[in-house]
Coordinates of C-alpha atoms (C1' of nucleotides) in Angstrom, one line a residue:
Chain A
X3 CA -23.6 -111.2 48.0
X4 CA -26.0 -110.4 50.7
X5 CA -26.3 -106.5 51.9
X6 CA -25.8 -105.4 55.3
X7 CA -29.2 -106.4 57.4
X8 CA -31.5 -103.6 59.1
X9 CA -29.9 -104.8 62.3
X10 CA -27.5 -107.0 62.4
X11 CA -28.5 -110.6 64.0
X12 CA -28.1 -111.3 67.6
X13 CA -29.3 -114.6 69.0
X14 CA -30.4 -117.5 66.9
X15 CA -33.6 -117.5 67.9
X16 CA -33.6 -113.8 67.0
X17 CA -32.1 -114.5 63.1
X18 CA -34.7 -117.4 62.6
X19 CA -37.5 -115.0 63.6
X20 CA -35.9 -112.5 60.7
X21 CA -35.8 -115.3 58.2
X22 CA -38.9 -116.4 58.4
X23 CA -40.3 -112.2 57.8
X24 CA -38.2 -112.3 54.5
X25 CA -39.9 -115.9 53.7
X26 CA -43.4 -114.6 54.5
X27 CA -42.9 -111.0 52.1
X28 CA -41.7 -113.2 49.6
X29 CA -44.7 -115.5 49.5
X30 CA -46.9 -112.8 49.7
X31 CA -45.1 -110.3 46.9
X32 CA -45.3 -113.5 44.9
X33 CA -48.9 -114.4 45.6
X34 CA -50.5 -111.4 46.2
X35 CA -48.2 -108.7 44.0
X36 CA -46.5 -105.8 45.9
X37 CA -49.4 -103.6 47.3
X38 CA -51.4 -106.2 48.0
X39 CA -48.8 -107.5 50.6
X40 CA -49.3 -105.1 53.5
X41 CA -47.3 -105.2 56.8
X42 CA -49.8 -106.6 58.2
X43 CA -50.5 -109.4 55.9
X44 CA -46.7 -109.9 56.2
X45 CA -45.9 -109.7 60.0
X46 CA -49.5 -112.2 59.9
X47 CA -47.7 -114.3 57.6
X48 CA -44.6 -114.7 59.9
X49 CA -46.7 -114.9 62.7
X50 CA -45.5 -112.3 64.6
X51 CA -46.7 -108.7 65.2
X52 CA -46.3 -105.5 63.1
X53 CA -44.3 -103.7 65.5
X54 CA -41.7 -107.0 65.8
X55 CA -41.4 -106.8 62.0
X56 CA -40.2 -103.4 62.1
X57 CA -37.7 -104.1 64.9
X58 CA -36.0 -106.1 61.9
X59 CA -36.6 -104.3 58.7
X60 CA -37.0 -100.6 59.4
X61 CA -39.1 -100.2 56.4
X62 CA -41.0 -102.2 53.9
X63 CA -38.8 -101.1 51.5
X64 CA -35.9 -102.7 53.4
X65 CA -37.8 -105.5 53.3
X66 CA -37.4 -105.7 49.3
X67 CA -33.9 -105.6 50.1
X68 CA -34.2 -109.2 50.6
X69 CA -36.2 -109.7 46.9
X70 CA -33.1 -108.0 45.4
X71 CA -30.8 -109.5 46.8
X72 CA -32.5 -112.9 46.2
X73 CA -32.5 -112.1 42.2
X74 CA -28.9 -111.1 42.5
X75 CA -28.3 -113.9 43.9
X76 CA -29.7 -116.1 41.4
X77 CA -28.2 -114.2 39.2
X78 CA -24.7 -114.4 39.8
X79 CA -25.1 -118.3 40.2
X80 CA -26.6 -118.4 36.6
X81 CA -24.3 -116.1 34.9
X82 CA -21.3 -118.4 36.8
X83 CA -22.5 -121.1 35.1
X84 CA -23.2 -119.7 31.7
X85 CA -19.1 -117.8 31.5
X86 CA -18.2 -121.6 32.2
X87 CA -16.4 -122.4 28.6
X88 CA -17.1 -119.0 27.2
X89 CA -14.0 -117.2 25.8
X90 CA -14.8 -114.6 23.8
X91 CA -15.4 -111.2 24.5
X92 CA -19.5 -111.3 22.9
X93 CA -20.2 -114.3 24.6
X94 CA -19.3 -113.7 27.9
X95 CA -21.2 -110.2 28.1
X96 CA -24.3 -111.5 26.3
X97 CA -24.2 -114.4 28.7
X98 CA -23.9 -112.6 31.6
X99 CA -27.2 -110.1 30.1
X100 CA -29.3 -112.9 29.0
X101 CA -28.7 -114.3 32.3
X102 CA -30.1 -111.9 34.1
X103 CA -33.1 -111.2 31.3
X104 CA -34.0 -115.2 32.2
X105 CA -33.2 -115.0 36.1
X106 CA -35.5 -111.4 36.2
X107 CA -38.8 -112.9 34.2
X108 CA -40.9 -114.2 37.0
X109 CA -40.5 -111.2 38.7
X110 CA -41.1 -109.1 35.7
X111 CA -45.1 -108.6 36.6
X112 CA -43.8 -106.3 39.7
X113 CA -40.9 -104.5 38.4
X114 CA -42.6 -102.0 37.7
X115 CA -43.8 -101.7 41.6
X116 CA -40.1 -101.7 42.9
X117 CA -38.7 -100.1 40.0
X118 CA -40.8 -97.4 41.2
X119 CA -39.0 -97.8 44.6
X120 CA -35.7 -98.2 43.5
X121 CA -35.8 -95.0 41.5
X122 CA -36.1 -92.6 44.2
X123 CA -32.3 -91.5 45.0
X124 CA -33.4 -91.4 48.4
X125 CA -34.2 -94.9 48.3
X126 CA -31.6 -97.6 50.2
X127 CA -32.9 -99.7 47.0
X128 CA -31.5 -97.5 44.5
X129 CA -28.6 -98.9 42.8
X130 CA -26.4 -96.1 43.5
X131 CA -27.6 -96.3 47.5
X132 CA -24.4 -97.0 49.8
X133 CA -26.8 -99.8 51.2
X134 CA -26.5 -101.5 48.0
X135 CA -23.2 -101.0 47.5
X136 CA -22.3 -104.4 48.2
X137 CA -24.5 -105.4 45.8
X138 CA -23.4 -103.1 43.3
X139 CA -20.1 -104.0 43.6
X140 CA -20.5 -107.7 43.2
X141 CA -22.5 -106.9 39.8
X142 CA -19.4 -104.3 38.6
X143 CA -17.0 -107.6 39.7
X144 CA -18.9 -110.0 37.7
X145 CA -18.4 -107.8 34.3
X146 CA -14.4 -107.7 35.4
X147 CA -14.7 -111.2 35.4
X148 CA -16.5 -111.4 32.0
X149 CA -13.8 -109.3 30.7
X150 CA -10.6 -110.8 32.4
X151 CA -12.1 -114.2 31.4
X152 CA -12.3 -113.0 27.4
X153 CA -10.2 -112.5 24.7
X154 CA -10.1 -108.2 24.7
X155 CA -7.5 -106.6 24.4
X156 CA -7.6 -103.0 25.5
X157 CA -6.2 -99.6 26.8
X158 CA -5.2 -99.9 30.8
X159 CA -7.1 -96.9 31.6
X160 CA -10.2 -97.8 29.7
X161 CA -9.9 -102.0 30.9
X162 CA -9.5 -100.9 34.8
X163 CA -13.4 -98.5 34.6
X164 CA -14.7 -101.0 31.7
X165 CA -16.4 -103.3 34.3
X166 CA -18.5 -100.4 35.7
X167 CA -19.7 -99.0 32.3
X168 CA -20.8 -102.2 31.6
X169 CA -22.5 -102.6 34.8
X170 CA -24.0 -99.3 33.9
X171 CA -25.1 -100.7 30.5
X172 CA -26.6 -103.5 32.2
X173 CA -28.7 -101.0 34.2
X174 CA -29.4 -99.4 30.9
X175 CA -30.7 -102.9 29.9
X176 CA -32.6 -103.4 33.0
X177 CA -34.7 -100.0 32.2
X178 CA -35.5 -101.0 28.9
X179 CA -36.5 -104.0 30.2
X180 CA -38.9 -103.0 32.9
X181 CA -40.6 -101.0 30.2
X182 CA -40.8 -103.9 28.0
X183 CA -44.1 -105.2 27.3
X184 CA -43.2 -107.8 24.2
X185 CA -44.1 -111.7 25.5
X186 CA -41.6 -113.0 27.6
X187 CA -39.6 -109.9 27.3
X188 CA -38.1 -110.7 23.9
X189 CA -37.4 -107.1 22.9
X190 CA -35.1 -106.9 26.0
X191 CA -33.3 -110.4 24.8
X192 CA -33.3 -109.1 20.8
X193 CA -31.8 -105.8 22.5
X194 CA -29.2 -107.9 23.8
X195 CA -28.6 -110.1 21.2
X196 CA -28.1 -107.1 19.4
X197 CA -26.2 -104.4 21.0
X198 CA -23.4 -107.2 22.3
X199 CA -21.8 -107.5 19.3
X200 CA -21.7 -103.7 18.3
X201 CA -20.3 -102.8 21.5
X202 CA -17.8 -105.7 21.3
X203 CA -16.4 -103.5 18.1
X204 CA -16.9 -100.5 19.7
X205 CA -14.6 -101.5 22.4
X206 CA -12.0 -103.2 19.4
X207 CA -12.4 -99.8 18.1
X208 CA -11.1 -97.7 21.0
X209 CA -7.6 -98.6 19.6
X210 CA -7.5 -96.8 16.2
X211 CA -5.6 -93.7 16.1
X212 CA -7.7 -91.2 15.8
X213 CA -9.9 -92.6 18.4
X214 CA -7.5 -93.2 21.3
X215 CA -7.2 -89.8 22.6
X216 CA -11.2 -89.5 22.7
X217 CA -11.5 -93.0 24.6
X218 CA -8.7 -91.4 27.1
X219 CA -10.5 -88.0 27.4
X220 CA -14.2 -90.3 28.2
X221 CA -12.1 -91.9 30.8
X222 CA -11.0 -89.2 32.2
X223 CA -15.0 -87.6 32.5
X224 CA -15.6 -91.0 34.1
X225 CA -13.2 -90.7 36.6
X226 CA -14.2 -87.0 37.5
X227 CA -17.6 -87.8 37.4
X228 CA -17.9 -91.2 39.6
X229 CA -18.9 -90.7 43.4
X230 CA -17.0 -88.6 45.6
X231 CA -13.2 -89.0 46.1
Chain B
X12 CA -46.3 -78.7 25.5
X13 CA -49.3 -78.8 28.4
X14 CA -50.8 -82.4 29.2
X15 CA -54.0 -83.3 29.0
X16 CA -55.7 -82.5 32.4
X17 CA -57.3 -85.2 34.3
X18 CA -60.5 -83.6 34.4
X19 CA -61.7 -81.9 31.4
X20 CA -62.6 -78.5 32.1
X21 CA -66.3 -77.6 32.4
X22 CA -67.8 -74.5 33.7
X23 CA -65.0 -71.1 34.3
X24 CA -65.8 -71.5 37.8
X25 CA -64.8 -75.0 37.6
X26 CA -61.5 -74.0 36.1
X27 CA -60.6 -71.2 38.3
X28 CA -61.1 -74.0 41.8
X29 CA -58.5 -76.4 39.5
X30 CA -56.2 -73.5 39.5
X31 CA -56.6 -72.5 42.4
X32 CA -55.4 -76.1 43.5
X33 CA -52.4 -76.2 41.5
X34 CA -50.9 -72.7 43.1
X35 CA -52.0 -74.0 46.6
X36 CA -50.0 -76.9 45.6
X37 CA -47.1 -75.3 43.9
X38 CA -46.7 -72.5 46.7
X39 CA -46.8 -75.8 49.4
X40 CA -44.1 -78.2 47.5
X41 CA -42.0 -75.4 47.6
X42 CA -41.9 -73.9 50.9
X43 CA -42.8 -77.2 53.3
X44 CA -41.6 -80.0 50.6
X45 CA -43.2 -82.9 49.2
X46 CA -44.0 -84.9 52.2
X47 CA -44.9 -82.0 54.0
X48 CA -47.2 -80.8 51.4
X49 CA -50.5 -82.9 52.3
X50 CA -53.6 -83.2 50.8
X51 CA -55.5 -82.3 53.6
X52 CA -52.5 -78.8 53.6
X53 CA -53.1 -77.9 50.1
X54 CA -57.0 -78.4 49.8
X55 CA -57.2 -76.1 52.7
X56 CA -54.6 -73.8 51.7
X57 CA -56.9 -73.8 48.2
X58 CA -59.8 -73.1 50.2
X59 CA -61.8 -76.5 49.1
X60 CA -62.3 -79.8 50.9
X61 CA -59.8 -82.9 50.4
X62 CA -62.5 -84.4 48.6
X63 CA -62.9 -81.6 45.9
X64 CA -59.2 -81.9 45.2
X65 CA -59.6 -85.1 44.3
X66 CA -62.5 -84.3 42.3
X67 CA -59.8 -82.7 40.0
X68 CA -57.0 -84.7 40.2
X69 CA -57.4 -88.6 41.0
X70 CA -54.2 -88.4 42.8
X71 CA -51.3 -86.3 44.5
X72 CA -48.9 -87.5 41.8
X73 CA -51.5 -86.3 39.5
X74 CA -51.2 -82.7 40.8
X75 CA -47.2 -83.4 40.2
X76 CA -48.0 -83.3 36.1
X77 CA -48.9 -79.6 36.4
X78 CA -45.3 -79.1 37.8
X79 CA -43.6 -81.1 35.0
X80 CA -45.4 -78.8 32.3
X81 CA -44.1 -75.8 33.7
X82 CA -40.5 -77.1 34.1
X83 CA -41.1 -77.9 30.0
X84 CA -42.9 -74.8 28.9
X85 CA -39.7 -72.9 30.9
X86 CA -37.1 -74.9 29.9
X87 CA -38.3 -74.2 26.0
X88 CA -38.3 -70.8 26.2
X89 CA -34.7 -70.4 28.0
X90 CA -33.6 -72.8 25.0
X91 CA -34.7 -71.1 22.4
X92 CA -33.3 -67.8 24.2
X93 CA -29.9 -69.6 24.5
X94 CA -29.4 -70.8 21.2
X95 CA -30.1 -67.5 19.5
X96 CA -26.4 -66.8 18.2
X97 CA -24.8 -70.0 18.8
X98 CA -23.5 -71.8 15.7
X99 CA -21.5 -74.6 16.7
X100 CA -22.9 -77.8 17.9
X101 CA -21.0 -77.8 21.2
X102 CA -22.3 -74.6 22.0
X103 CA -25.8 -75.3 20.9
X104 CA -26.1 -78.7 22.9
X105 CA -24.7 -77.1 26.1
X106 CA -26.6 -74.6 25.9
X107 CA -29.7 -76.4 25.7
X108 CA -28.6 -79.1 28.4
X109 CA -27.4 -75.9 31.1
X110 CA -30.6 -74.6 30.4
X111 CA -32.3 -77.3 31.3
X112 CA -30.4 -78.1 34.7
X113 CA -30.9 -74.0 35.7
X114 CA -34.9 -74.0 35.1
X115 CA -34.9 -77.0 37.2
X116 CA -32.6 -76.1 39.8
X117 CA -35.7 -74.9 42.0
X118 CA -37.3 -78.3 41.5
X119 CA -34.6 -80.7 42.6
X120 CA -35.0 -80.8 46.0
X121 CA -38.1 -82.7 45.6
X122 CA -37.4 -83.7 42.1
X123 CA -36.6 -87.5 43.6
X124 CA -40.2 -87.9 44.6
X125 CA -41.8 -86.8 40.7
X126 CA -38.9 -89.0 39.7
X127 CA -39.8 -92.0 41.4
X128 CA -43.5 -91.3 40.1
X129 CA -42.1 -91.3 36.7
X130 CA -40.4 -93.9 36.8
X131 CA -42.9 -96.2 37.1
X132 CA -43.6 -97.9 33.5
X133 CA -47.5 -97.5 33.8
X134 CA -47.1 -93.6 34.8
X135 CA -48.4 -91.4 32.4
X136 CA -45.9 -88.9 33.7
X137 CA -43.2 -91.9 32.2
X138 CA -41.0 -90.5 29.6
X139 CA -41.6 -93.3 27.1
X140 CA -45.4 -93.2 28.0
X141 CA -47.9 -92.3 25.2
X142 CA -49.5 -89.7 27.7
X143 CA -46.4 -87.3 27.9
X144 CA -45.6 -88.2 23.5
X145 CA -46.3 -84.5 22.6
X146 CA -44.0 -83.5 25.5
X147 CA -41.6 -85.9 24.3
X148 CA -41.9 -85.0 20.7
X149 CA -41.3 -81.6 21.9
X150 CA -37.9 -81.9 23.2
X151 CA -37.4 -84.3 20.6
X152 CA -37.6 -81.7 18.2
X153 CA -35.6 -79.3 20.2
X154 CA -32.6 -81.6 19.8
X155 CA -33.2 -81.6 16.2
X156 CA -33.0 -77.9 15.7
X157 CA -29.8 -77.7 17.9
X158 CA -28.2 -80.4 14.9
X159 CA -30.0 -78.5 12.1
X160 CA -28.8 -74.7 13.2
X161 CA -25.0 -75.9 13.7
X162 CA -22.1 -76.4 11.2
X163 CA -22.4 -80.7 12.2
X164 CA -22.2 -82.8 8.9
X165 CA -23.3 -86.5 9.3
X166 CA -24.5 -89.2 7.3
X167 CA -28.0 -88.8 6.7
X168 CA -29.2 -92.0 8.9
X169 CA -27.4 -91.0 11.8
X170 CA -28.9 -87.3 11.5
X171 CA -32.4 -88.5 11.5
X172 CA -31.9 -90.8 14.5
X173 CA -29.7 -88.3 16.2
X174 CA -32.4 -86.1 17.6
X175 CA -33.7 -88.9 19.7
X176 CA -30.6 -90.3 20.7
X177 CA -29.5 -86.5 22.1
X178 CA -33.2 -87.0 23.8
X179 CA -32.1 -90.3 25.4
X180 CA -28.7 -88.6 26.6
X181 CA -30.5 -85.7 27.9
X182 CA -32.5 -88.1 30.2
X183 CA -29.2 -89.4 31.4
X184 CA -28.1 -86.2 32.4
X185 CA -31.5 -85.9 34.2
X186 CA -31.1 -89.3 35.9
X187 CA -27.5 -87.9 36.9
X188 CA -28.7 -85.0 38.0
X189 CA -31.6 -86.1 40.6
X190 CA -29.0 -88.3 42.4
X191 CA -26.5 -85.3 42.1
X192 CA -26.3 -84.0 45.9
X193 CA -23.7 -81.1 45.2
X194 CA -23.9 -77.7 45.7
X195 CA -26.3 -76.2 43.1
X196 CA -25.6 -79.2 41.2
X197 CA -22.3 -78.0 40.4
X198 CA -21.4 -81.9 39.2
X199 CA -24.5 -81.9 37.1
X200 CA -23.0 -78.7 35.4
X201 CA -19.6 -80.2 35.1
X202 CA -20.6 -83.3 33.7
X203 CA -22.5 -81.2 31.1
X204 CA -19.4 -79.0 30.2
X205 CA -16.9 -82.2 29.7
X206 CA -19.2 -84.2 27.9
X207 CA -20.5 -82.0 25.4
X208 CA -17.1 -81.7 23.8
X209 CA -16.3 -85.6 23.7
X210 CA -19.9 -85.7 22.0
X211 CA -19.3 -84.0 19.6
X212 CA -15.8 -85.4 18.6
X213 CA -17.5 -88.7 19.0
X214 CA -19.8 -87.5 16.6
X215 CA -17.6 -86.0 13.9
X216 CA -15.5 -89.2 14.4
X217 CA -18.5 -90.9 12.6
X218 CA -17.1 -90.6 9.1
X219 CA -14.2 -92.1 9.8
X220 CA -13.6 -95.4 7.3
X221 CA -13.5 -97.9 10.5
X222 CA -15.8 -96.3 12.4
X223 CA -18.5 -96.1 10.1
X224 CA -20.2 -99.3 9.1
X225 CA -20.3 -99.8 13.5
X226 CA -22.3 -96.2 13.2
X227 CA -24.7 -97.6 10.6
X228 CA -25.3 -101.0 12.4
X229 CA -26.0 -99.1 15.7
X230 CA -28.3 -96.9 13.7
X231 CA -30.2 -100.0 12.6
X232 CA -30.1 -101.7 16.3
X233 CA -32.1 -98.0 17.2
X234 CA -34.1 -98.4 14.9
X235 CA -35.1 -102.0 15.4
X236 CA -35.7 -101.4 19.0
X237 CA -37.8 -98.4 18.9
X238 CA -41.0 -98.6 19.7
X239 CA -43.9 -100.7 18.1
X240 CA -44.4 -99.4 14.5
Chain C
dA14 C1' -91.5 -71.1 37.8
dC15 C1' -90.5 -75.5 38.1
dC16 C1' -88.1 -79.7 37.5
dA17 C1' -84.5 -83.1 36.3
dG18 C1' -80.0 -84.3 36.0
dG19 C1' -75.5 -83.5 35.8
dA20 C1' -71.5 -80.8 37.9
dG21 C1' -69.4 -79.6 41.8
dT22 C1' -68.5 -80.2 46.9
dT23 C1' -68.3 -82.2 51.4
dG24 C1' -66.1 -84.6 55.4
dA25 C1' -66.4 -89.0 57.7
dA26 C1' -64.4 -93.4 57.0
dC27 C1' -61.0 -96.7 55.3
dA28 C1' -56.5 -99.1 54.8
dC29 C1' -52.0 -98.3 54.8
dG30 C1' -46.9 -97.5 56.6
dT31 C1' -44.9 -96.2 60.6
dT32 C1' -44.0 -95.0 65.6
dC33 C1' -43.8 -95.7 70.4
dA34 C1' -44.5 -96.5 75.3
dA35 C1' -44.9 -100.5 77.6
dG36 C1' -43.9 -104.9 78.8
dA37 C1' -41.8 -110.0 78.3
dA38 C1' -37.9 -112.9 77.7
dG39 C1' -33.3 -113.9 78.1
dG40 C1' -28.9 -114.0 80.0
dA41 C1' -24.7 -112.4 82.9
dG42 C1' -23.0 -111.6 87.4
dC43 C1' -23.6 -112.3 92.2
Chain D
dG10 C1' -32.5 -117.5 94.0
dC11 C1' -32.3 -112.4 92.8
dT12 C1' -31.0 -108.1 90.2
dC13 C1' -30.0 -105.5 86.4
dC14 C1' -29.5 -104.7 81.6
dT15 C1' -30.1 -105.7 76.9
dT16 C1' -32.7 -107.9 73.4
dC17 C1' -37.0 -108.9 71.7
dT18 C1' -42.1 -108.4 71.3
dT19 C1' -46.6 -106.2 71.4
dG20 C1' -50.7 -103.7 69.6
dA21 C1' -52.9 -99.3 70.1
dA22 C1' -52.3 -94.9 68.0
dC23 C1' -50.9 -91.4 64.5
dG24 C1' -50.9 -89.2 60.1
dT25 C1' -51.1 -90.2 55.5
dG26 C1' -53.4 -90.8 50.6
dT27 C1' -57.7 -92.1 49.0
dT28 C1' -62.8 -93.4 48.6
dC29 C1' -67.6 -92.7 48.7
dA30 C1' -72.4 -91.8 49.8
dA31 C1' -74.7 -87.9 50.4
dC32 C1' -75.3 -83.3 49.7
dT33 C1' -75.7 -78.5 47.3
dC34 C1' -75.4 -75.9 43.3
dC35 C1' -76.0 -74.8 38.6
dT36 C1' -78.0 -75.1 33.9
dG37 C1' -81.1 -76.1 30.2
dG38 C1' -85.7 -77.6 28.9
dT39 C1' -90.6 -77.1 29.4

DNA sequence: ACCAGGAGTTGAACACGTTCAAGAAGGAGC
DNA sequence: GCTCCTTCTTGAACGTGTTCAACTCCTGGT
């Protein structure tokens, strides 16, 4: 659940010192929005020194790490719980999306800010970074699970890269989101609402004859085109 | 196709500093890189004081706009070159997407920092933003003319939302392409050539009985979700 | 010619993220 | 106790993007 820290922990002493940084950003990103929470302000917070709080996050933006992970977190508890007695196919994915649109709101007034942060490819917050990857791979489990857990029936080929498209969708849903200004986000949620069912046929689709060989041949682009081998 | 500046022009003299600025700018992102490229750097390489640049444009990321007008105004041209003689969609959308990846091949080293600018919902350099809508409406049309000059026959809903929804892809190809670390962005390229073809099977697949009430509904999600009327 | 007022220009100053040389604290072996 | 080494901690200092009060220059009106 939790990525890889900065450094990894030694003493106790050493890991409550850590902990109590990430508490401190997070009070201040909360309180005082993104920019407004300096290092300074931060390390102040913890009540330690700038310098110490860069001997444990090597950058502020690994210090969002721990924001990210915290709404992940969240996250894959709330989508848990709402997959409990779910069987079919549209219920488990637009669970699983509305989840997250419900889990994401409070900290919808500073997307934007990391958004910003994340987008950089250089970025160990981008969600294609190998520091996320943990992360990322988590998120691409939980859509196996809403699939496994469901009633679809589908191609091999296309069932095994299924949960990763979907995670990609779910990005997809996360950018429209971040640019969605509607109150309380309910273009995102009428997105959701919306686009589950079609691509729940979609996917019923993918066995017709004529469109078999496409699916196959998409699969194939996917698997050419996903990170190095 | 060109922005609106961020300081309306006033005298000639005026106009030949704010050029000035953008080659001192252009000349210095290319040879030393963004981060290397300072302020203080290109003012002086413009001949002008740090605060005169920012007389003309309120911030660095502002003098990144002048950059994402001339990838535009090039990338029009070598499209319009590129689909003189083509006739069949495939051709005609690959041509337009290569086109597009060689005009910015020059840019992508520090294409990850504009990206990250635009990224940012608020940005008028944003895609979706209402600053760059001729630019968008632009390349809008551009995707229009590559359906319109080809031998594609669709139902009439799907061919007026299709120009945009080639738009969207070509912004995923874009996103692909500023994480794409190969050689020349050879995996940009090849993602390109293999998925052109499936596009426009997927496409012609359309008229198929089962396939297309899902293709009108998906039209209607579009066009529910698009922005505020 | 003079003036008023806006356009254009300047560089010191500010706050920020980040670095680094220096030191303090802690523990393992003796 | 002492020594040595690593872990941990410090704050001054650096370079950055950006701001701003003050300045000069230009232009139109009289």
């Amino acid at each position: 659940m939790s990525t890889v820290p900065d450094t990894p922990p030694r003493s106790p002493k050493a890991e409550q010192t850590r902990q109590s940084i990430i508490d401190a950003a997070m009070r201040l990103f909360r309180t005082n929005g993104y920019e407004k929470a300096t290092m300074r302000a931060i390390a102040d917070e913890a009540g330690v020194s700038i310098g110490n709080a860069y001997y444990y996050f090597s950058s502020k933006e690994h210090l969002i790490q721990a924001y990210y992970d915290r709404i992940n977190a969240e996250h894959a508890e709330a989508a848990a719980a709402a997959l409990a007695g779910t069987t079919t196919f549209s219920e488990r994915l637009g669970a699983v999306l509305l989840a997250w649109v419900d889990v994401a709101e409070p900290y919808h007034e500073f997307a934007g800010k990391f958004f910003k942060t994340a987008a950089e490819p250089t970025s160990p917050l981008s969600p294609f970074s190998s520091e996320s990857e943990a992360t990322r791979l988590a998120a691409i489990d939980l859509h196996r699970e809403v699939i496994d857990g469901s009633d679809l029936k589908l191609a091999k080929a296309l069932r095994a890269e299924l949960p990763e498209l979907l995670w990609l969708a779910q990005m997809g849903v996360v950018l429209f989101w971040v640019h969605d200004t509607s109150d309380g986000q309910q273009r995102t949620r009428l997105l959701v609402r919306q686009a589950v069912p079609l691509i729940d046929r979609a996917l019923r689709l993918t066995r017709l004859p004529g469109v078999r060989g496409l699916v196959d041949d998409v699969v194939g682009l996917v698997r050419t085109i996903k990170p190095k081998p």
